[in-house]
Short mmCIF file of C-alpha atoms in Angstrom, two decimals:
data_model
loop_
_atom_site.label_atom_id
_atom_site.label_comp_id
_atom_site.label_asym_id
_atom_site.label_seq_id
_atom_site.Cartn_x
_atom_site.Cartn_y
_atom_site.Cartn_z
CA UNK A 1 72.34 92.35 87.60
CA UNK A 2 75.77 92.79 86.01
CA UNK A 3 79.01 92.49 87.96
CA UNK A 4 80.69 95.20 85.84
CA UNK A 5 79.05 98.45 84.78
CA UNK A 6 79.87 102.03 83.88
CA UNK A 7 79.57 104.94 86.31
CA UNK A 8 79.06 108.66 85.98
CA UNK A 9 81.70 110.46 88.08
CA UNK A 10 81.33 114.02 89.35
CA UNK A 11 83.58 117.05 88.84
CA UNK A 12 84.65 119.68 91.35
CA UNK A 13 85.69 123.19 90.32
CA UNK A 14 88.11 124.68 92.83
CA UNK A 15 90.32 127.69 92.18
CA UNK A 16 93.50 125.59 92.37
CA UNK A 17 92.47 123.38 89.44
CA UNK A 18 93.73 123.49 85.87
CA UNK A 19 91.58 125.47 83.47
CA UNK A 20 89.46 123.94 80.72
CA UNK A 21 90.92 121.12 78.68
CA UNK A 22 94.39 121.66 80.13
CA UNK A 23 92.96 119.70 83.07
CA UNK A 24 92.97 115.89 83.07
CA UNK A 25 89.73 116.15 85.03
CA UNK A 26 88.01 118.00 82.18
CA UNK A 27 89.55 115.72 79.58
CA UNK A 28 88.19 112.64 81.33
CA UNK A 29 84.82 114.24 82.13
CA UNK A 30 84.39 114.99 78.42
CA UNK A 31 83.60 111.28 77.99
CA UNK A 32 80.27 112.06 79.68
CA UNK A 33 78.93 114.75 77.36
CA UNK A 34 75.96 112.50 76.55
CA UNK A 35 75.27 112.20 80.29
CA UNK A 36 75.13 115.93 80.84
CA UNK A 37 78.72 117.16 81.17
CA UNK A 38 79.28 120.52 79.48
CA UNK A 39 82.77 121.94 79.29
CA UNK A 40 83.43 125.50 80.45
CA UNK A 41 86.78 126.44 78.90
CA UNK A 42 87.32 129.13 81.54
CA UNK A 43 86.58 127.00 84.62
CA UNK A 44 89.22 125.38 86.85
CA UNK A 45 88.53 121.65 86.85
CA UNK A 46 90.22 120.40 90.01
CA UNK A 47 88.81 116.98 90.94
CA UNK A 48 86.95 114.03 89.47
CA UNK A 49 85.21 111.97 92.16
CA UNK A 50 84.50 108.25 91.84
CA UNK A 51 82.73 106.59 94.75
CA UNK A 52 79.85 106.75 97.19
CA UNK A 53 80.76 109.91 99.11
CA UNK A 54 77.45 111.44 100.18
CA UNK A 55 78.30 114.96 99.03
CA UNK A 56 79.04 114.01 95.42
CA UNK A 57 78.16 110.36 94.69
CA UNK A 58 78.77 108.49 91.47
CA UNK A 59 75.73 107.17 89.59
CA UNK A 60 75.05 104.27 87.26
CA UNK A 61 75.35 105.35 83.63
CA UNK A 62 72.84 102.87 82.23
CA UNK A 63 70.23 103.31 84.95
CA UNK A 64 67.15 105.16 83.62
CA UNK A 65 67.07 107.25 86.80
CA UNK A 66 70.88 107.46 87.12
CA UNK A 67 70.67 105.56 90.40
CA UNK A 68 73.28 106.35 93.05
CA UNK A 69 76.00 103.74 93.32
CA UNK A 70 75.48 103.47 97.09
CA UNK A 71 71.78 102.66 96.63
CA UNK A 72 72.57 100.01 94.04
CA UNK A 73 75.24 98.40 96.22
CA UNK A 74 72.93 98.40 99.23
CA UNK A 75 70.38 96.51 97.12
CA UNK A 76 73.05 94.14 95.77
CA UNK A 77 75.46 93.53 98.68
CA UNK A 78 77.10 90.60 96.89
CA UNK A 79 78.92 93.20 94.75
CA UNK A 80 80.70 94.39 97.89
CA UNK A 81 81.28 90.91 99.29
CA UNK A 82 80.38 89.86 102.82
CA UNK A 83 83.99 90.11 104.16
CA UNK A 84 84.16 93.79 103.17
CA UNK A 85 80.70 94.51 104.56
CA UNK A 86 81.61 92.96 107.91
CA UNK A 87 85.05 94.61 108.06
CA UNK A 88 83.76 98.09 107.22
CA UNK A 89 80.25 97.99 108.64
CA UNK A 90 80.99 100.97 110.90
CA UNK A 91 81.93 103.00 107.80
CA UNK A 92 78.56 102.24 106.21
CA UNK A 93 79.48 99.32 103.94
CA UNK A 94 76.24 97.55 104.84
CA UNK A 95 74.37 100.54 103.41
CA UNK A 96 76.31 100.35 100.15
CA UNK A 97 79.08 102.80 101.03
CA UNK A 98 82.66 102.14 99.97
CA UNK A 99 85.42 102.71 102.56
CA UNK A 100 87.47 104.59 99.95
CA UNK A 101 87.03 107.54 97.62
CA UNK A 102 88.91 107.53 94.31
CA UNK A 103 89.77 110.80 92.58
CA UNK A 104 91.63 112.42 89.73
CA UNK A 105 93.26 115.75 90.66
CA UNK A 106 94.55 118.40 88.25
CA UNK A 107 96.64 120.92 90.20
CA UNK A 108 97.69 124.30 88.83
CA UNK A 109 97.88 126.21 92.11
CA UNK A 110 99.29 124.72 95.30
CA UNK A 111 96.91 123.16 97.79
CA UNK A 112 97.11 124.14 101.45
CA UNK A 113 99.70 123.13 104.01
CA UNK A 114 97.65 120.44 105.69
CA UNK A 115 97.45 117.19 107.56
CA UNK A 116 94.77 114.61 108.29
CA UNK A 117 93.86 113.37 111.77
CA UNK A 118 93.98 109.77 112.97
CA UNK A 119 90.69 108.22 114.05
CA UNK A 120 91.00 109.25 117.69
CA UNK A 121 91.69 112.87 116.81
CA UNK A 122 89.01 112.85 114.10
CA UNK A 123 86.42 111.74 116.65
CA UNK A 124 87.42 114.53 119.01
CA UNK A 125 87.45 117.22 116.31
CA UNK A 126 84.09 116.08 114.96
CA UNK A 127 82.58 116.30 118.42
CA UNK A 128 84.07 119.75 119.08
CA UNK A 129 83.58 121.31 115.63
CA UNK A 130 81.11 119.31 113.52
CA UNK A 131 80.65 122.33 111.26
CA UNK A 132 84.33 122.11 110.24
CA UNK A 133 85.25 118.46 110.81
CA UNK A 134 82.16 116.80 109.39
CA UNK A 135 82.85 113.14 110.16
CA UNK A 136 84.72 111.04 112.69
CA UNK A 137 86.90 109.09 110.27
CA UNK A 138 90.59 109.31 109.46
CA UNK A 139 91.80 110.18 105.96
CA UNK A 140 95.02 108.44 104.94
CA UNK A 141 95.65 109.00 101.24
CA UNK A 142 97.86 107.97 98.35
CA UNK A 143 98.77 110.07 95.31
CA UNK A 144 99.86 108.33 92.10
CA UNK A 145 101.37 110.60 89.45
CA UNK A 146 99.75 110.68 86.00
CA UNK A 147 102.04 113.51 84.84
CA UNK A 148 105.12 115.05 86.49
CA UNK A 149 103.88 115.90 89.98
CA UNK A 150 105.32 118.17 92.68
CA UNK A 151 104.47 117.99 96.35
CA UNK A 152 105.78 118.93 99.76
CA UNK A 153 105.57 115.92 102.03
CA UNK A 154 106.81 115.14 105.55
CA UNK A 155 109.55 116.88 107.51
CA UNK A 156 113.01 117.26 106.03
CA UNK A 157 115.93 115.57 107.80
CA UNK A 158 116.85 117.64 110.86
CA UNK A 159 120.31 118.42 109.51
CA UNK A 160 118.84 119.87 106.31
CA UNK A 161 116.51 122.15 108.25
CA UNK A 162 119.51 123.22 110.34
CA UNK A 163 121.37 124.16 107.16
CA UNK A 164 118.53 126.49 106.21
CA UNK A 165 118.51 128.05 109.69
CA UNK A 166 122.21 128.83 109.29
CA UNK A 167 122.17 129.89 105.63
CA UNK A 168 118.75 131.57 105.26
CA UNK A 169 118.54 134.51 107.68
CA UNK A 170 114.98 135.36 106.66
CA UNK A 171 113.86 131.90 107.78
CA UNK A 172 115.94 131.96 110.96
CA UNK A 173 114.41 135.30 111.94
CA UNK A 174 111.06 133.61 112.50
CA UNK A 175 112.41 131.36 115.26
CA UNK A 176 113.22 132.69 118.76
CA UNK A 177 116.89 132.34 119.64
CA UNK A 178 116.42 129.77 122.41
CA UNK A 179 114.38 127.46 120.14
CA UNK A 180 116.85 127.98 117.30
CA UNK A 181 119.84 127.12 119.46
CA UNK A 182 118.15 124.05 120.92
CA UNK A 183 117.28 122.79 117.45
CA UNK A 184 120.80 123.33 116.10
CA UNK A 185 122.26 121.49 119.08
CA UNK A 186 120.23 118.38 118.32
CA UNK A 187 120.06 118.46 114.52
CA UNK A 188 122.95 116.03 114.02
CA UNK A 189 121.42 113.42 116.34
CA UNK A 190 121.66 109.75 115.38
CA UNK A 191 118.06 109.34 116.57
CA UNK A 192 116.08 111.87 114.50
CA UNK A 193 112.75 110.50 115.73
CA UNK A 194 113.66 110.35 119.42
CA UNK A 195 111.51 112.24 121.96
CA UNK A 196 113.95 115.15 122.37
CA UNK A 197 114.43 115.45 118.62
CA UNK A 198 110.68 115.44 117.99
CA UNK A 199 110.16 118.10 120.65
CA UNK A 200 112.83 120.32 119.10
CA UNK A 201 111.21 119.96 115.66
CA UNK A 202 107.75 120.63 117.07
CA UNK A 203 108.98 123.75 118.87
CA UNK A 204 110.62 125.04 115.69
CA UNK A 205 107.64 124.30 113.44
CA UNK A 206 105.22 125.82 115.94
CA UNK A 207 107.34 128.97 116.16
CA UNK A 208 107.30 129.36 112.37
CA UNK A 209 103.60 128.68 111.89
CA UNK A 210 102.61 131.04 114.73
CA UNK A 211 105.01 133.85 113.83
CA UNK A 212 103.43 137.29 113.79
CA UNK A 213 102.69 138.91 110.43
CA UNK A 214 104.76 141.90 111.49
CA UNK A 215 107.76 139.56 111.59
CA UNK A 216 107.29 137.06 108.78
CA UNK A 217 105.90 139.30 106.04
CA UNK A 218 108.91 141.66 105.90
CA UNK A 219 111.24 138.65 106.05
CA UNK A 220 109.39 136.96 103.19
CA UNK A 221 109.60 140.14 101.13
CA UNK A 222 113.35 140.26 101.71
CA UNK A 223 113.72 136.59 100.83
CA UNK A 224 111.76 136.90 97.59
CA UNK A 225 113.64 140.05 96.59
CA UNK A 226 116.96 138.29 97.23
CA UNK A 227 115.96 135.29 95.13
CA UNK A 228 114.66 137.48 92.29
CA UNK A 229 117.96 139.35 92.23
CA UNK A 230 119.95 136.11 91.92
CA UNK A 231 121.23 136.21 95.48
CA UNK A 232 120.36 132.65 96.46
CA UNK A 233 123.15 130.75 98.17
CA UNK A 234 124.28 127.37 96.87
CA UNK A 235 122.51 125.61 99.74
CA UNK A 236 119.23 127.30 98.76
CA UNK A 237 119.21 126.52 95.04
CA UNK A 238 116.79 123.62 95.33
CA UNK A 239 114.08 125.72 96.98
CA UNK A 240 114.32 128.94 94.97
CA UNK A 241 111.76 128.02 92.31
CA UNK A 242 109.42 126.55 94.90
CA UNK A 243 109.56 129.65 97.13
CA UNK A 244 108.94 131.98 94.20
CA UNK A 245 106.10 129.84 92.84
CA UNK A 246 104.33 129.63 96.21
CA UNK A 247 104.75 133.33 96.91
CA UNK A 248 103.38 134.26 93.48
CA UNK A 249 100.27 132.22 94.26
CA UNK A 250 99.94 133.18 97.94
CA UNK A 251 101.82 136.46 98.40
CA UNK A 252 102.96 137.09 101.95
CA UNK A 253 101.72 133.72 103.28
CA UNK A 254 103.52 132.00 106.14
CA UNK A 255 103.10 128.69 104.31
CA UNK A 256 105.84 129.72 101.86
CA UNK A 257 108.40 129.15 104.63
CA UNK A 258 107.41 125.47 104.76
CA UNK A 259 109.76 125.06 101.78
CA UNK A 260 112.56 125.13 104.38
CA UNK A 261 110.91 122.53 106.64
CA UNK A 262 109.19 119.97 104.41
CA UNK A 263 110.56 117.60 101.78
CA UNK A 264 110.05 118.72 98.19
CA UNK A 265 109.31 115.79 95.87
CA UNK A 266 109.07 115.66 92.09
CA UNK A 267 107.43 112.43 91.00
CA UNK A 268 107.47 110.90 87.55
CA UNK A 269 104.34 109.28 86.09
CA UNK A 270 103.83 105.93 87.79
CA UNK A 271 105.44 106.99 91.08
CA UNK A 272 103.33 107.32 94.22
CA UNK A 273 103.45 108.70 97.75
CA UNK A 274 101.45 107.69 100.81
CA UNK A 275 100.40 110.19 103.46
CA UNK A 276 99.50 108.70 106.82
CA UNK A 277 97.74 110.57 109.60
CA UNK A 278 99.82 113.38 111.08
CA UNK A 279 102.11 113.90 108.08
CA UNK A 280 102.23 117.53 106.86
CA UNK A 281 101.95 117.98 103.11
CA UNK A 282 100.87 120.19 100.24
CA UNK A 283 100.36 119.24 96.60
CA UNK A 284 102.06 121.80 94.37
CA UNK A 285 101.39 120.93 90.72
CA UNK A 286 100.56 118.12 88.32
CA UNK A 287 97.88 115.51 87.64
CA UNK A 288 97.37 112.54 89.94
CA UNK A 289 95.11 109.64 90.74
CA UNK A 290 94.36 109.91 94.46
CA UNK A 291 92.76 107.36 96.75
CA UNK A 292 91.79 107.94 100.36
CA UNK A 293 89.63 106.69 103.18
CA UNK A 294 86.19 108.24 102.85
CA UNK A 295 86.39 111.40 104.94
CA UNK A 296 86.35 115.19 104.63
CA UNK A 297 88.76 115.85 107.50
CA UNK A 298 91.54 118.27 106.57
CA UNK A 299 93.45 120.43 109.08
CA UNK A 300 94.94 123.46 107.30
CA UNK A 301 97.54 126.01 108.34
CA UNK A 302 98.88 127.87 105.29
CA UNK A 303 98.62 128.53 101.55
CA UNK A 304 94.84 128.70 101.70
CA UNK A 305 91.93 131.15 101.91
CA UNK A 306 90.02 128.53 103.93
CA UNK A 307 89.89 128.17 107.72
CA UNK A 308 93.31 127.73 109.30
CA UNK A 309 93.52 125.62 112.44
CA UNK A 310 97.15 125.99 113.46
CA UNK A 311 96.74 124.72 117.06
CA UNK A 312 95.21 121.41 115.97
CA UNK A 313 97.64 121.04 113.08
CA UNK A 314 100.75 121.40 115.21
CA UNK A 315 99.21 119.21 117.92
CA UNK A 316 98.41 116.35 115.55
CA UNK A 317 101.67 115.91 113.61
CA UNK A 318 104.03 112.96 114.05
CA UNK A 319 107.21 115.07 113.82
CA UNK A 320 108.99 112.21 112.08
CA UNK A 321 111.97 113.66 110.28
CA UNK A 322 113.14 111.63 107.29
CA UNK A 323 114.26 111.68 103.68
CA UNK A 324 111.51 112.11 101.11
CA UNK A 325 111.89 108.48 100.01
CA UNK A 326 110.16 107.43 103.25
CA UNK A 327 106.86 108.49 101.72
CA UNK A 328 107.22 106.66 98.40
CA UNK A 329 105.03 103.62 97.77
CA UNK A 330 107.07 100.75 96.38
CA UNK A 331 105.31 99.25 93.33
CA UNK A 332 104.69 95.50 93.48
CA UNK A 333 103.68 92.75 91.10
CA UNK A 334 99.93 92.19 90.94
CA UNK A 335 99.47 88.44 91.16
CA UNK A 336 100.48 86.94 87.79
CA UNK A 337 99.43 89.96 85.71
CA UNK A 338 102.21 90.96 83.33
CA UNK A 339 101.30 94.57 82.60
CA UNK A 340 99.90 95.62 85.99
CA UNK A 341 101.47 97.17 89.06
CA UNK A 342 100.08 97.16 92.59
CA UNK A 343 100.38 100.11 94.97
CA UNK A 344 99.49 98.78 98.42
CA UNK A 345 99.81 101.31 101.26
CA UNK A 346 99.70 100.18 104.92
CA UNK A 347 95.98 100.84 105.44
CA UNK A 348 92.99 98.50 105.04
CA UNK A 349 90.68 100.86 103.16
CA UNK A 350 92.27 100.83 99.70
CA UNK A 351 94.91 99.70 97.23
CA UNK A 352 95.38 100.75 93.60
CA UNK A 353 96.40 98.78 90.53
CA UNK A 354 97.77 100.47 87.43
CA UNK A 355 97.36 98.37 84.27
CA UNK A 356 99.15 99.44 81.08
CA UNK A 357 98.21 96.95 78.37
CA UNK A 358 100.15 97.27 75.09
CA UNK A 359 98.17 97.60 71.86
CA UNK A 360 96.75 94.30 70.72
CA UNK A 361 97.43 92.49 74.00
CA UNK A 362 95.26 91.22 76.86
CA UNK A 363 95.74 91.34 80.62
CA UNK A 364 93.95 89.13 83.15
CA UNK A 365 93.21 90.41 86.65
CA UNK A 366 92.42 87.65 89.14
CA UNK A 367 89.28 87.87 91.31
CA UNK A 368 89.51 90.44 94.10
CA UNK A 369 87.61 89.71 97.30
CA UNK A 370 86.07 93.17 97.32
CA UNK A 371 84.70 95.94 95.08
CA UNK A 372 86.68 98.07 92.63
CA UNK A 373 86.28 101.38 90.83
CA UNK A 374 88.47 102.02 87.80
CA UNK A 375 89.04 104.75 85.23
CA UNK A 376 90.56 104.59 81.77
CA UNK A 377 93.39 107.14 81.88
CA UNK A 378 94.73 106.52 78.37
CA UNK A 379 93.73 104.72 75.20
CA UNK A 380 90.74 102.50 74.56
CA UNK A 381 89.88 98.84 74.88
CA UNK A 382 87.46 96.51 76.58
CA UNK A 383 86.82 94.62 79.79
CA UNK A 384 85.32 91.12 79.78
CA UNK A 385 84.14 88.96 82.68
CA UNK A 386 82.34 85.71 83.35
CA UNK A 387 81.91 83.73 80.15
CA UNK A 388 80.74 86.20 77.55
CA UNK A 389 80.00 89.67 78.96
CA UNK A 390 82.04 92.64 77.74
CA UNK A 391 82.15 96.43 77.91
CA UNK A 392 83.86 98.71 75.42
CA UNK A 393 85.85 101.47 77.13
CA UNK A 394 87.54 104.69 76.10
CA UNK A 395 89.58 107.38 77.84
CA UNK A 396 87.83 108.98 80.78
CA UNK A 397 85.23 106.29 81.29
CA UNK A 398 84.74 104.99 84.83
CA UNK A 399 83.49 101.53 85.73
CA UNK A 400 82.71 99.35 88.74
CA UNK A 401 83.82 95.73 89.23
CA UNK A 402 82.00 93.59 91.76
CA UNK A 403 83.74 91.37 94.29
CA UNK A 404 85.00 87.97 93.21
CA UNK A 405 85.15 88.39 89.43
CA UNK A 406 88.12 87.73 87.19
CA UNK A 407 88.33 90.35 84.45
CA UNK A 408 90.17 90.46 81.13
CA UNK A 409 91.43 93.78 79.80
CA UNK A 410 92.05 93.99 76.05
CA UNK A 411 93.78 96.95 74.42
CA UNK A 412 92.14 98.23 71.26
CA UNK A 413 93.48 100.56 68.61
CA UNK A 414 97.19 101.29 68.20
CA UNK A 415 97.98 102.73 71.62
CA UNK A 416 98.51 101.48 75.14
CA UNK A 417 95.35 100.91 77.18
CA UNK A 418 95.86 102.26 80.71
CA UNK A 419 93.49 101.97 83.64
CA UNK A 420 93.83 102.88 87.30
CA UNK A 421 91.77 100.59 89.53
CA UNK A 422 91.11 101.27 93.23
CA UNK A 423 89.84 98.39 95.35
CA UNK A 424 89.36 97.16 98.89
CA UNK A 425 89.67 93.73 100.46
CA UNK A 426 89.00 92.72 104.06
CA UNK A 427 92.69 92.29 104.87
#
């Protein structure tokens, strides 16, 4: 049994993905042509999955039968480590299941306005609608930009939303006068997350998301026509491109108006955001490495052809109003590693390390008291462990690292060797 070995990831083709080799997902999956991957230049490659999720599990590359990773880990629990097995037994760790799912996403068309439930809400939704909410787990997630990445994330500061109510009549028309006046009266509060402030924000957001088509569609048409004609006000400049992009992808959708309610972030490569339970968001464009607790639970309410569950979405949000920076994950040093950065969100299921090893140099990662899955996102090199074992790696290849093993990453060729490594410890 080896502590480090290559995996075969799986690809998902959703209509919001980037097409053909314009997609990072397809570029990385191309490393597996010998294992059966065939590129369709006209297909939208949206996601690359790396983990033990039952619906699309990773498999061992060098196994004659391409054994599922979960089966192999169940047979070799020392690769998970007993602390992780005990901590996440209820999530199936004892059966070889990881508590996290690692992905690459390539986004051409915006994903839905959505949120994820906390564990209590997930249990209730799963009991009530197991056909829609297929498990009882929560789904906190982190997105780490590989290319410039746009997203809507969390509620704007109350005062900024108030500016849009005053300056954007098409948006204001969706909100009944009494709710509008109450919101404006409280928007300058020094306690934006106080009970009264949260209620005012909830009332406003609910009014927008439940507005009748006979009201919001004509208003959206007027708004888009005004922006196309160059009639945007100075206070609206930062949302013009976003509104027009979303409306071109989802014409006449109420979700377009979320541009006036949610923060709009543009992340540079290496920047990350964390999305806790109850935080509304929508990924807009770009390529990311995403890590999440293993769950399928998504509550949607706009910018989607899928089922919309507006009542549960508005009921499950935190209504925390804050600047976009609240959602950024502050990079940290990773032990004594020189070329590696740790992204450690406030959840036990996962953390991610980004290692960028310059050509000709070596990076040592100390032992982690839990399992890891990593992908080479740029360049080529090798990973060595124990006294003499080594694997050669190139862009797109995915590998597993068992608990408790120090590894040495060496950059080959003339370019930087970059890996993204998701892991869990029983913290």
